[in-house]
PDB file of C-alpha atoms in Angstrom:
ATOM      1  CA  MET A   1      17.236  11.242 -16.504  1.00 58.00           C
ATOM      2  CA  THR A   2      15.637   9.028 -19.146  1.00 72.00           C
ATOM      3  CA  GLU A   3      11.914   9.533 -19.484  1.00 85.00           C
ATOM      4  CA  LEU A   4       9.851   7.000 -17.868  1.00 93.00           C
ATOM      5  CA  LYS A   5       7.484   4.969 -20.087  1.00 94.00           C
ATOM      6  CA  PRO A   6       4.393   3.740 -18.675  1.00 95.00           C
ATOM      7  CA  LYS A   7       4.863   0.327 -20.336  1.00 96.00           C
ATOM      8  CA  GLU A   8       7.883  -0.216 -18.108  1.00 97.00           C
ATOM      9  CA  VAL A   9       5.688  -0.066 -14.916  1.00 98.00           C
ATOM     10  CA  THR A  10       3.272  -2.788 -13.552  1.00 98.00           C
ATOM     11  CA  PHE A  11       0.683  -1.726 -10.973  1.00 98.00           C
ATOM     12  CA  MET A  12      -0.423  -4.661  -8.741  1.00 98.00           C
ATOM     13  CA  PHE A  13      -3.611  -5.176  -6.933  1.00 98.00           C
ATOM     14  CA  THR A  14      -4.926  -8.041  -4.776  1.00 98.00           C
ATOM     15  CA  VAL A  15      -8.775  -8.348  -4.731  1.00 98.00           C
ATOM     16  CA  GLY A  16     -11.532 -10.721  -3.614  1.00 97.00           C
ATOM     17  CA  GLY A  17     -14.825 -10.864  -1.695  1.00 95.00           C
ATOM     18  CA  GLY A  18     -17.579  -8.179  -2.098  1.00 95.00           C
ATOM     19  CA  ASP A  19     -18.418  -6.104  -4.893  1.00 96.00           C
ATOM     20  CA  GLU A  20     -17.015  -2.905  -3.273  1.00 97.00           C
ATOM     21  CA  HIS A  21     -13.551  -4.118  -3.573  1.00 97.00           C
ATOM     22  CA  TYR A  22     -13.920  -4.805  -7.481  1.00 98.00           C
ATOM     23  CA  ASP A  23     -15.489  -1.413  -7.864  1.00 97.00           C
ATOM     24  CA  ASN A  24     -12.806   0.319  -5.850  1.00 97.00           C
ATOM     25  CA  MET A  25     -10.247  -1.270  -7.995  1.00 98.00           C
ATOM     26  CA  GLU A  26     -11.692  -0.411 -11.259  1.00 98.00           C
ATOM     27  CA  ARG A  27     -11.928   3.191 -10.158  1.00 97.00           C
ATOM     28  CA  CYS A  28      -8.266   3.178  -9.300  1.00 98.00           C
ATOM     29  CA  ILE A  29      -7.263   1.536 -12.557  1.00 98.00           C
ATOM     30  CA  THR A  30      -9.314   4.065 -14.495  1.00 97.00           C
ATOM     31  CA  SER A  31      -7.476   6.797 -12.735  1.00 98.00           C
ATOM     32  CA  ILE A  32      -4.131   5.358 -13.366  1.00 98.00           C
ATOM     33  CA  LYS A  33      -5.022   4.984 -17.163  1.00 97.00           C
ATOM     34  CA  ASP A  34      -6.260   8.501 -17.222  1.00 97.00           C
ATOM     35  CA  LYS A  35      -3.202  10.182 -15.402  1.00 96.00           C
ATOM     36  CA  PHE A  36      -0.287   7.894 -15.794  1.00 97.00           C
ATOM     37  CA  GLY A  37      -0.836   6.312 -19.191  1.00 95.00           C
ATOM     38  CA  ASN A  38      -1.007   2.794 -20.476  1.00 93.00           C
ATOM     39  CA  ALA A  39       0.855   0.913 -17.848  1.00 97.00           C
ATOM     40  CA  ASN A  40       0.580  -2.832 -17.140  1.00 98.00           C
ATOM     41  CA  PHE A  41      -1.660  -4.372 -14.429  1.00 98.00           C
ATOM     42  CA  LEU A  42      -1.392  -7.411 -12.343  1.00 98.00           C
ATOM     43  CA  ILE A  43      -4.214  -8.476 -10.236  1.00 98.00           C
ATOM     44  CA  VAL A  44      -4.159 -11.354  -7.791  1.00 98.00           C
ATOM     45  CA  GLU A  45      -7.803 -12.315  -7.376  1.00 98.00           C
ATOM     46  CA  PHE A  46      -9.308 -14.586  -4.791  1.00 98.00           C
ATOM     47  CA  GLY A  47     -12.156 -15.658  -6.860  1.00 97.00           C
ATOM     48  CA  THR A  48     -12.959 -16.210 -10.654  1.00 96.00           C
ATOM     49  CA  ARG A  49     -14.737 -13.037 -11.867  1.00 97.00           C
ATOM     50  CA  LEU A  50     -11.906 -11.529 -13.772  1.00 98.00           C
ATOM     51  CA  SER A  51     -10.011 -12.703 -16.978  1.00 97.00           C
ATOM     52  CA  SER A  52      -6.621 -11.689 -18.363  1.00 97.00           C
ATOM     53  CA  THR A  53      -6.283  -9.176 -21.151  1.00 96.00           C
ATOM     54  CA  ARG A  54      -3.227  -7.931 -23.120  1.00 93.00           C
ATOM     55  CA  GLN A  55      -2.807  -5.258 -20.574  1.00 94.00           C
ATOM     56  CA  ARG A  56      -4.000  -6.951 -17.436  1.00 97.00           C
ATOM     57  CA  LYS A  57      -2.610 -10.181 -16.160  1.00 98.00           C
ATOM     58  CA  VAL A  58      -5.014 -11.990 -13.699  1.00 98.00           C
ATOM     59  CA  ILE A  59      -3.736 -14.712 -11.375  1.00 98.00           C
ATOM     60  CA  SER A  60      -6.834 -16.509 -10.115  1.00 98.00           C
ATOM     61  CA  LEU A  61      -6.536 -18.187  -6.678  1.00 98.00           C
ATOM     62  CA  PRO A  62     -10.157 -19.089  -5.885  1.00 96.00           C
ATOM     63  CA  ASP A  63      -9.349 -21.663  -3.225  1.00 95.00           C
ATOM     64  CA  VAL A  64      -7.038 -19.838  -0.986  1.00 96.00           C
ATOM     65  CA  ILE A  65      -9.727 -17.808   1.045  1.00 95.00           C
ATOM     66  CA  ASP A  66     -13.181 -19.000   2.141  1.00 92.00           C
ATOM     67  CA  PHE A  67     -14.994 -15.871   2.484  1.00 93.00           C
ATOM     68  CA  SER A  68     -18.062 -17.627   3.940  1.00 90.00           C
ATOM     69  CA  ALA A  69     -16.192 -19.027   6.861  1.00 89.00           C
ATOM     70  CA  GLY A  70     -16.639 -15.929   9.173  1.00 88.00           C
ATOM     71  CA  LYS A  71     -13.019 -15.518   9.895  1.00 89.00           C
ATOM     72  CA  LYS A  72     -10.731 -12.459   9.274  1.00 92.00           C
ATOM     73  CA  VAL A  73      -9.099 -12.923   5.892  1.00 95.00           C
ATOM     74  CA  GLY A  74      -7.476  -9.488   5.131  1.00 94.00           C
ATOM     75  CA  TYR A  75      -3.943 -10.793   6.455  1.00 95.00           C
ATOM     76  CA  ILE A  76      -4.147 -13.448   3.642  1.00 96.00           C
ATOM     77  CA  ILE A  77      -4.895 -10.953   1.202  1.00 97.00           C
ATOM     78  CA  TRP A  78      -2.296  -8.393   2.213  1.00 96.00           C
ATOM     79  CA  LYS A  79       0.351 -11.505   2.051  1.00 97.00           C
ATOM     80  CA  HIS A  80      -0.228 -11.784  -1.586  1.00 98.00           C
ATOM     81  CA  LYS A  81       1.076  -8.127  -2.264  1.00 98.00           C
ATOM     82  CA  TYR A  82       4.532  -9.577  -1.951  1.00 98.00           C
ATOM     83  CA  PHE A  83       3.529 -12.761  -4.018  1.00 98.00           C
ATOM     84  CA  ALA A  84       2.350 -10.290  -6.703  1.00 98.00           C
ATOM     85  CA  ALA A  85       5.674  -8.416  -6.516  1.00 98.00           C
ATOM     86  CA  LEU A  86       7.518 -11.663  -7.361  1.00 98.00           C
ATOM     87  CA  LYS A  87       5.410 -11.982 -10.480  1.00 98.00           C
ATOM     88  CA  VAL A  88       6.203  -8.574 -11.844  1.00 98.00           C
ATOM     89  CA  ARG A  89       7.933  -8.933 -15.362  1.00 97.00           C
ATOM     90  CA  THR A  90       8.601  -5.313 -16.052  1.00 98.00           C
ATOM     91  CA  LYS A  91      11.373  -3.013 -14.730  1.00 97.00           C
ATOM     92  CA  TYR A  92       9.279  -1.356 -12.189  1.00 98.00           C
ATOM     93  CA  GLY A  93       6.443  -2.491  -9.949  1.00 98.00           C
ATOM     94  CA  VAL A  94       3.903  -0.199  -7.939  1.00 98.00           C
ATOM     95  CA  TYR A  95       1.544  -1.880  -5.264  1.00 98.00           C
ATOM     96  CA  VAL A  96      -1.568   0.031  -4.704  1.00 98.00           C
ATOM     97  CA  ASP A  97      -4.546  -0.989  -2.360  1.00 98.00           C
ATOM     98  CA  THR A  98      -7.810  -1.346  -4.156  1.00 98.00           C
ATOM     99  CA  ASP A  99      -9.395   1.588  -2.172  1.00 97.00           C
ATOM    100  CA  THR A 100      -7.127   4.204  -3.590  1.00 98.00           C
ATOM    101  CA  VAL A 101      -7.258   6.672  -6.459  1.00 98.00           C
ATOM    102  CA  MET A 102      -4.509   8.297  -8.429  1.00 98.00           C
ATOM    103  CA  VAL A 103      -4.695  12.079  -8.063  1.00 98.00           C
ATOM    104  CA  ASP A 104      -1.535  13.097  -9.840  1.00 96.00           C
ATOM    105  CA  ASP A 105       1.133  11.287 -11.670  1.00 96.00           C
ATOM    106  CA  ASP A 106       3.991  14.022 -11.321  1.00 93.00           C
ATOM    107  CA  ALA A 107       5.759  12.724  -8.323  1.00 93.00           C
ATOM    108  CA  LEU A 108       5.440   8.950  -9.406  1.00 95.00           C
ATOM    109  CA  LYS A 109       7.134   9.905 -12.821  1.00 95.00           C
ATOM    110  CA  LYS A 110      10.007  11.384 -10.928  1.00 95.00           C
ATOM    111  CA  ILE A 111      10.417   8.862  -8.173  1.00 96.00           C
ATOM    112  CA  ILE A 112      10.227   5.740 -10.122  1.00 97.00           C
ATOM    113  CA  PRO A 113      13.157   6.354 -12.516  1.00 96.00           C
ATOM    114  CA  ALA A 114      15.020   7.451  -9.480  1.00 95.00           C
ATOM    115  CA  LEU A 115      14.681   4.441  -7.361  1.00 97.00           C
ATOM    116  CA  SER A 116      18.247   3.237  -8.073  1.00 95.00           C
ATOM    117  CA  GLY A 117      17.323  -0.357  -7.415  1.00 97.00           C
ATOM    118  CA  GLY A 118      15.388   0.347  -4.268  1.00 98.00           C
ATOM    119  CA  ILE A 119      12.054   0.074  -2.702  1.00 98.00           C
ATOM    120  CA  ALA A 120      10.214   3.336  -2.058  1.00 98.00           C
ATOM    121  CA  VAL A 121       7.737   3.537   0.932  1.00 98.00           C
ATOM    122  CA  THR A 122       6.095   6.004   3.029  1.00 97.00           C
ATOM    123  CA  GLN A 123       6.075   5.831   6.937  1.00 96.00           C
ATOM    124  CA  HIS A 124       2.574   5.548   8.503  1.00 94.00           C
ATOM    125  CA  PHE A 125       0.943   8.775   9.380  1.00 92.00           C
ATOM    126  CA  TRP A 126      -0.387   7.472  12.624  1.00 91.00           C
ATOM    127  CA  VAL A 127       2.441   5.247  13.795  1.00 94.00           C
ATOM    128  CA  PRO A 128       5.647   6.090  12.268  1.00 95.00           C
ATOM    129  CA  THR A 129       7.931   3.801  14.236  1.00 97.00           C
ATOM    130  CA  ILE A 130       7.863   0.409  15.658  1.00 97.00           C
ATOM    131  CA  GLU A 131       7.643   1.931  19.187  1.00 97.00           C
ATOM    132  CA  HIS A 132       4.561   4.136  18.200  1.00 95.00           C
ATOM    133  CA  TYR A 133       2.877   1.013  16.630  1.00 95.00           C
ATOM    134  CA  GLN A 134       3.324  -1.092  19.643  1.00 95.00           C
ATOM    135  CA  ALA A 135       2.042   1.446  21.916  1.00 95.00           C
ATOM    136  CA  LYS A 136      -1.096   2.415  19.853  1.00 93.00           C
ATOM    137  CA  ALA A 137      -2.102  -0.852  17.879  1.00 92.00           C
ATOM    138  CA  THR A 138      -1.521  -3.590  20.430  1.00 93.00           C
ATOM    139  CA  THR A 139      -3.601  -4.582  23.422  1.00 92.00           C
ATOM    140  CA  LYS A 140      -2.935  -6.502  26.562  1.00 92.00           C
ATOM    141  CA  ASP A 141      -4.272  -9.671  24.655  1.00 92.00           C
ATOM    142  CA  THR A 142      -2.101  -9.418  21.673  1.00 93.00           C
ATOM    143  CA  LEU A 143       1.165  -7.748  23.127  1.00 95.00           C
ATOM    144  CA  SER A 144       2.916 -11.046  23.776  1.00 96.00           C
ATOM    145  CA  LEU A 145       2.273 -11.987  20.096  1.00 96.00           C
ATOM    146  CA  PHE A 146       3.421  -8.769  18.890  1.00 96.00           C
ATOM    147  CA  GLN A 147       6.717  -9.198  20.803  1.00 96.00           C
ATOM    148  CA  GLU A 148       6.886 -12.576  19.144  1.00 97.00           C
ATOM    149  CA  ALA A 149       6.524 -11.055  15.725  1.00 97.00           C
ATOM    150  CA  LYS A 150       8.930  -8.361  16.691  1.00 97.00           C
ATOM    151  CA  GLU A 151      11.647 -10.720  17.729  1.00 97.00           C
ATOM    152  CA  LEU A 152      11.050 -12.944  14.627  1.00 98.00           C
ATOM    153  CA  CYS A 153      11.625  -9.801  12.426  1.00 98.00           C
ATOM    154  CA  GLU A 154      14.575  -8.555  14.498  1.00 98.00           C
ATOM    155  CA  LEU A 155      12.785  -5.136  14.883  1.00 98.00           C
ATOM    156  CA  GLN A 156      13.870  -2.527  17.316  1.00 97.00           C
ATOM    157  CA  ASP A 157      11.642   0.444  18.818  1.00 97.00           C
ATOM    158  CA  ALA A 158      13.422   3.066  16.653  1.00 97.00           C
ATOM    159  CA  HIS A 159      12.803   1.329  13.301  1.00 98.00           C
ATOM    160  CA  PRO A 160      10.529   2.948  11.040  1.00 97.00           C
ATOM    161  CA  PHE A 161       6.908   1.320  10.393  1.00 96.00           C
ATOM    162  CA  PHE A 162       5.878   1.666   6.826  1.00 97.00           C
ATOM    163  CA  ALA A 163       2.391   2.142   5.291  1.00 95.00           C
ATOM    164  CA  GLY A 164       1.540  -0.916   3.059  1.00 94.00           C
ATOM    165  CA  GLY A 165      -1.069   0.825   0.900  1.00 96.00           C
ATOM    166  CA  VAL A 166       1.269   2.041  -1.730  1.00 98.00           C
ATOM    167  CA  PHE A 167       4.880   1.000  -2.369  1.00 98.00           C
ATOM    168  CA  MET A 168       7.068   0.938  -5.567  1.00 98.00           C
ATOM    169  CA  PHE A 169      10.244  -0.951  -6.415  1.00 98.00           C
ATOM    170  CA  GLU A 170      12.878  -1.423  -9.281  1.00 98.00           C
ATOM    171  CA  LYS A 171      13.003  -5.234  -9.844  1.00 98.00           C
ATOM    172  CA  ASN A 172      16.361  -6.722  -9.034  1.00 98.00           C
ATOM    173  CA  SER A 173      17.934  -9.382  -6.802  1.00 97.00           C
ATOM    174  CA  LYS A 174      18.052  -7.166  -3.653  1.00 98.00           C
ATOM    175  CA  THR A 175      14.123  -5.933  -3.985  1.00 98.00           C
ATOM    176  CA  ILE A 176      13.120  -9.549  -4.772  1.00 98.00           C
ATOM    177  CA  ALA A 177      14.950 -10.814  -1.629  1.00 98.00           C
ATOM    178  CA  VAL A 178      13.007  -8.396   0.421  1.00 98.00           C
ATOM    179  CA  PHE A 179       9.743  -9.594  -0.721  1.00 98.00           C
ATOM    180  CA  LYS A 180      10.811 -13.206  -0.253  1.00 98.00           C
ATOM    181  CA  LYS A 181      11.869 -12.385   3.276  1.00 98.00           C
ATOM    182  CA  VAL A 182       8.143 -10.875   3.941  1.00 98.00           C
ATOM    183  CA  LEU A 183       6.749 -14.029   2.956  1.00 98.00           C
ATOM    184  CA  GLU A 184       9.086 -16.103   5.050  1.00 98.00           C
ATOM    185  CA  TYR A 185       8.178 -13.969   8.108  1.00 98.00           C
ATOM    186  CA  TYR A 186       4.383 -14.500   7.128  1.00 97.00           C
ATOM    187  CA  ASP A 187       4.852 -18.245   7.044  1.00 97.00           C
ATOM    188  CA  SER A 188       6.815 -18.407  10.114  1.00 97.00           C
ATOM    189  CA  PHE A 189       4.232 -16.681  12.139  1.00 97.00           C
ATOM    190  CA  TYR A 190       0.921 -17.469  10.608  1.00 97.00           C
ATOM    191  CA  THR A 191       1.297 -21.229  10.805  1.00 93.00           C
ATOM    192  CA  ASP A 192      -1.588 -23.496   9.531  1.00 88.00           C
ATOM    193  CA  ASP A 193      -2.922 -23.593  13.076  1.00 90.00           C
ATOM    194  CA  ARG A 194      -2.962 -19.695  13.724  1.00 93.00           C
ATOM    195  CA  ASP A 195      -5.718 -17.380  12.481  1.00 93.00           C
ATOM    196  CA  TYR A 196      -5.308 -13.667  12.182  1.00 94.00           C
ATOM    197  CA  VAL A 197      -3.794 -11.769  15.344  1.00 94.00           C
ATOM    198  CA  LYS A 198      -4.919  -8.211  15.687  1.00 90.00           C
ATOM    199  CA  SER A 199      -2.041  -5.790  14.887  1.00 89.00           C
ATOM    200  CA  ILE A 200       0.157  -8.293  13.065  1.00 95.00           C
ATOM    201  CA  THR A 201      -0.087  -7.209   9.650  1.00 95.00           C
ATOM    202  CA  ASP A 202       2.048  -7.371   6.438  1.00 97.00           C
ATOM    203  CA  GLU A 203       3.396  -3.894   7.476  1.00 97.00           C
ATOM    204  CA  LEU A 204       5.191  -5.379  10.480  1.00 97.00           C
ATOM    205  CA  PHE A 205       6.775  -8.069   8.219  1.00 98.00           C
ATOM    206  CA  LEU A 206       7.820  -5.658   5.585  1.00 98.00           C
ATOM    207  CA  ALA A 207       9.476  -3.264   8.045  1.00 98.00           C
ATOM    208  CA  GLY A 208      11.417  -6.303   9.282  1.00 98.00           C
ATOM    209  CA  ALA A 209      12.420  -7.249   5.756  1.00 98.00           C
ATOM    210  CA  LEU A 210      13.452  -3.872   4.744  1.00 98.00           C
ATOM    211  CA  MET A 211      15.675  -3.477   7.802  1.00 98.00           C
ATOM    212  CA  GLN A 212      17.370  -6.618   6.860  1.00 97.00           C
ATOM    213  CA  ASP A 213      18.906  -4.351   3.969  1.00 96.00           C
ATOM    214  CA  PRO A 214      18.304  -0.670   4.763  1.00 97.00           C
ATOM    215  CA  SER A 215      20.208   0.111   1.624  1.00 97.00           C
ATOM    216  CA  VAL A 216      17.145  -0.390  -0.519  1.00 98.00           C
ATOM    217  CA  ILE A 217      14.879   1.874   1.433  1.00 98.00           C
ATOM    218  CA  ARG A 218      13.790   5.007  -0.216  1.00 98.00           C
ATOM    219  CA  THR A 219      11.422   6.984   2.076  1.00 97.00           C
ATOM    220  CA  LEU A 220       8.880   9.036   0.403  1.00 96.00           C
ATOM    221  CA  SER A 221       6.411  11.937   1.569  1.00 96.00           C
ATOM    222  CA  GLY A 222       3.136  10.858   3.061  1.00 96.00           C
ATOM    223  CA  ALA A 223       1.434  12.755   0.253  1.00 97.00           C
ATOM    224  CA  VAL A 224       2.270   9.596  -2.007  1.00 97.00           C
ATOM    225  CA  ASN A 225      -0.298   7.536  -0.037  1.00 97.00           C
ATOM    226  CA  HIS A 226      -2.580  10.280   1.366  1.00 97.00           C
ATOM    227  CA  CYS A 227      -5.414   9.211   3.643  1.00 96.00           C
ATOM    228  CA  CYS A 228      -8.632  11.435   3.342  1.00 94.00           C
ATOM    229  CA  MET A 229      -9.197  11.758   7.092  1.00 93.00           C
ATOM    230  CA  GLY A 230      -8.741  15.576   7.744  1.00 91.00           C
ATOM    231  CA  ASP A 231      -5.747  17.817   8.953  1.00 91.00           C
ATOM    232  CA  GLU A 232      -5.905  15.968  12.289  1.00 89.00           C
ATOM    233  CA  HIS A 233      -4.413  13.099  10.678  1.00 94.00           C
ATOM    234  CA  MET A 234      -2.913  14.188   7.438  1.00 96.00           C
ATOM    235  CA  PRO A 235      -2.739  17.829   6.287  1.00 97.00           C
ATOM    236  CA  LEU A 236      -3.951  18.684   2.839  1.00 98.00           C
ATOM    237  CA  ILE A 237      -4.022  21.852   0.881  1.00 97.00           C
ATOM    238  CA  LEU A 238      -5.102  23.107  -2.546  1.00 96.00           C
ATOM    239  CA  HIS A 239      -2.332  25.146  -4.038  1.00 94.00           C
ATOM    240  CA  GLU A 240      -2.112  26.467  -7.640  1.00 91.00           C
ATOM    241  CA  ASP A 241      -5.190  24.100  -8.604  1.00 92.00           C
ATOM    242  CA  ALA A 242      -3.267  21.125  -7.300  1.00 96.00           C
ATOM    243  CA  LEU A 243      -3.711  18.912  -4.100  1.00 98.00           C
ATOM    244  CA  TRP A 244      -0.701  18.891  -1.785  1.00 98.00           C
ATOM    245  CA  GLY A 245      -0.250  16.802   1.306  1.00 97.00           C
ATOM    246  CA  ARG A 246       2.262  15.544   3.851  1.00 96.00           C
ATOM    247  CA  ASN A 247       2.570  13.345   7.036  1.00 96.00           C
ATOM    248  CA  PRO A 248       1.855  15.369  10.233  1.00 94.00           C
ATOM    249  CA  TRP A 249       5.505  15.511  11.350  1.00 92.00           C
ATOM    250  CA  GLU A 250       6.892  16.475   8.033  1.00 95.00           C
ATOM    251  CA  ASP A 251       7.482  20.017   7.025  1.00 94.00           C
ATOM    252  CA  ALA A 252       7.529  19.795   3.250  1.00 95.00           C
ATOM    253  CA  TRP A 253       4.380  19.735   1.242  1.00 97.00           C
ATOM    254  CA  THR A 254       4.345  17.473  -1.806  1.00 96.00           C
ATOM    255  CA  ARG A 255       1.708  17.009  -4.616  1.00 97.00           C
ATOM    256  CA  VAL A 256      -0.532  14.130  -3.698  1.00 98.00           C
ATOM    257  CA  SER A 257      -0.104  10.895  -5.819  1.00 98.00           C
ATOM    258  CA  PHE A 258      -2.856   8.746  -4.413  1.00 98.00           C
ATOM    259  CA  PHE A 259      -5.831   9.207  -2.123  1.00 98.00           C
ATOM    260  CA  HIS A 260      -6.652   6.490   0.258  1.00 97.00           C
ATOM    261  CA  CYS A 261     -10.266   5.740   1.409  1.00 97.00           C
ATOM    262  CA  ASN A 262     -12.895   3.048   1.081  1.00 96.00           C
ATOM    263  CA  VAL A 263     -15.621   5.247  -0.582  1.00 95.00           C
ATOM    264  CA  ALA A 264     -18.102   2.384  -0.278  1.00 94.00           C
ATOM    265  CA  ARG A 265     -17.958   2.817   3.636  1.00 94.00           C
ATOM    266  CA  ARG A 266     -17.048   6.591   3.960  1.00 95.00           C
ATOM    267  CA  ASP A 267     -17.375   9.962   2.220  1.00 97.00           C
ATOM    268  CA  PRO A 268     -13.625  11.016   1.570  1.00 97.00           C
ATOM    269  CA  THR A 269     -14.840  14.555   1.319  1.00 97.00           C
ATOM    270  CA  GLU A 270     -16.505  14.798   4.830  1.00 96.00           C
ATOM    271  CA  ASN A 271     -13.483  16.362   6.545  1.00 95.00           C
ATOM    272  CA  TYR A 272     -13.095  19.307   4.020  1.00 97.00           C
ATOM    273  CA  GLU A 273     -14.878  22.478   3.229  1.00 96.00           C
ATOM    274  CA  GLY A 274     -15.168  24.754   0.245  1.00 96.00           C
ATOM    275  CA  GLU A 275     -12.813  24.521  -2.644  1.00 96.00           C
ATOM    276  CA  LEU A 276     -10.737  21.925  -0.930  1.00 97.00           C
ATOM    277  CA  LYS A 277     -13.736  19.731  -0.712  1.00 97.00           C
ATOM    278  CA  GLU A 278     -14.625  20.138  -4.267  1.00 97.00           C
ATOM    279  CA  ALA A 279     -11.053  19.263  -5.373  1.00 97.00           C
ATOM    280  CA  VAL A 280     -11.119  15.907  -3.313  1.00 97.00           C
ATOM    281  CA  LYS A 281     -14.458  15.095  -4.701  1.00 97.00           C
ATOM    282  CA  LYS A 282     -13.215  15.602  -8.304  1.00 96.00           C
ATOM    283  CA  ALA A 283     -10.065  13.519  -7.539  1.00 97.00           C
ATOM    284  CA  TRP A 284     -12.287  10.754  -6.540  1.00 97.00           C
ATOM    285  CA  GLY A 285     -14.646  11.119  -9.612  1.00 93.00           C
ATOM    286  CA  LEU A 286     -17.652  11.448  -7.353  1.00 89.00           C
TER     287      LEU A 286
END
């Protein structure tokens, strides 16, 4: 296998609103530079704070979201993950939420060259299938709308539900078609006269788009996108000075690639003790 060059990869972010989101993103970018190397960065910004540099391409969309309107806007930000994916010019793209931090680059430098034209995703630790998601995330007030979205995406209960916080892909006609399909689903469901519906997120549309062509799916360990919420949610251990994790139903441990937690709102170490707590703290640079 040819050694992966950092310049072959673009890491994508979507950001806007309060300072915490910008601070989180800068922390993540610093961690990627420190561990992965001098990759490219593509930032879709709902504002005008940022400017493009040689290494960072900024696409400014200041008029897309009115943050002062008092409405939920996350679903619009999430939609633009897939807009960003279509703008990637390198061989590979990696989307990461702003409230993540790279812990270890070992897995990514093996996964990315082995994508074989696919999209690599992890199943959600809490709701790994559409059936789980419907049972746990919908309410009596949103169930009929969820069923509408589920039918739109041609999803079945047994289909996997993927976490949208981290995904990676090799750019080609098939993967581009998946991202275009996500945007098509978005525009079909979220028409101009419909605001955010609780539980109808980009992850539902991503699942539907991926199931249109399952041949592109590369399912990864939950440790690639590990939420710092304690063993009740995602088991975590310190082994040979490295952090290893997994989804609760998985047997195999894998070195953690990204931690996921909004540290402006919650202490990512609060569910850990001793050496493990210190290792989590160090990973976040706290």
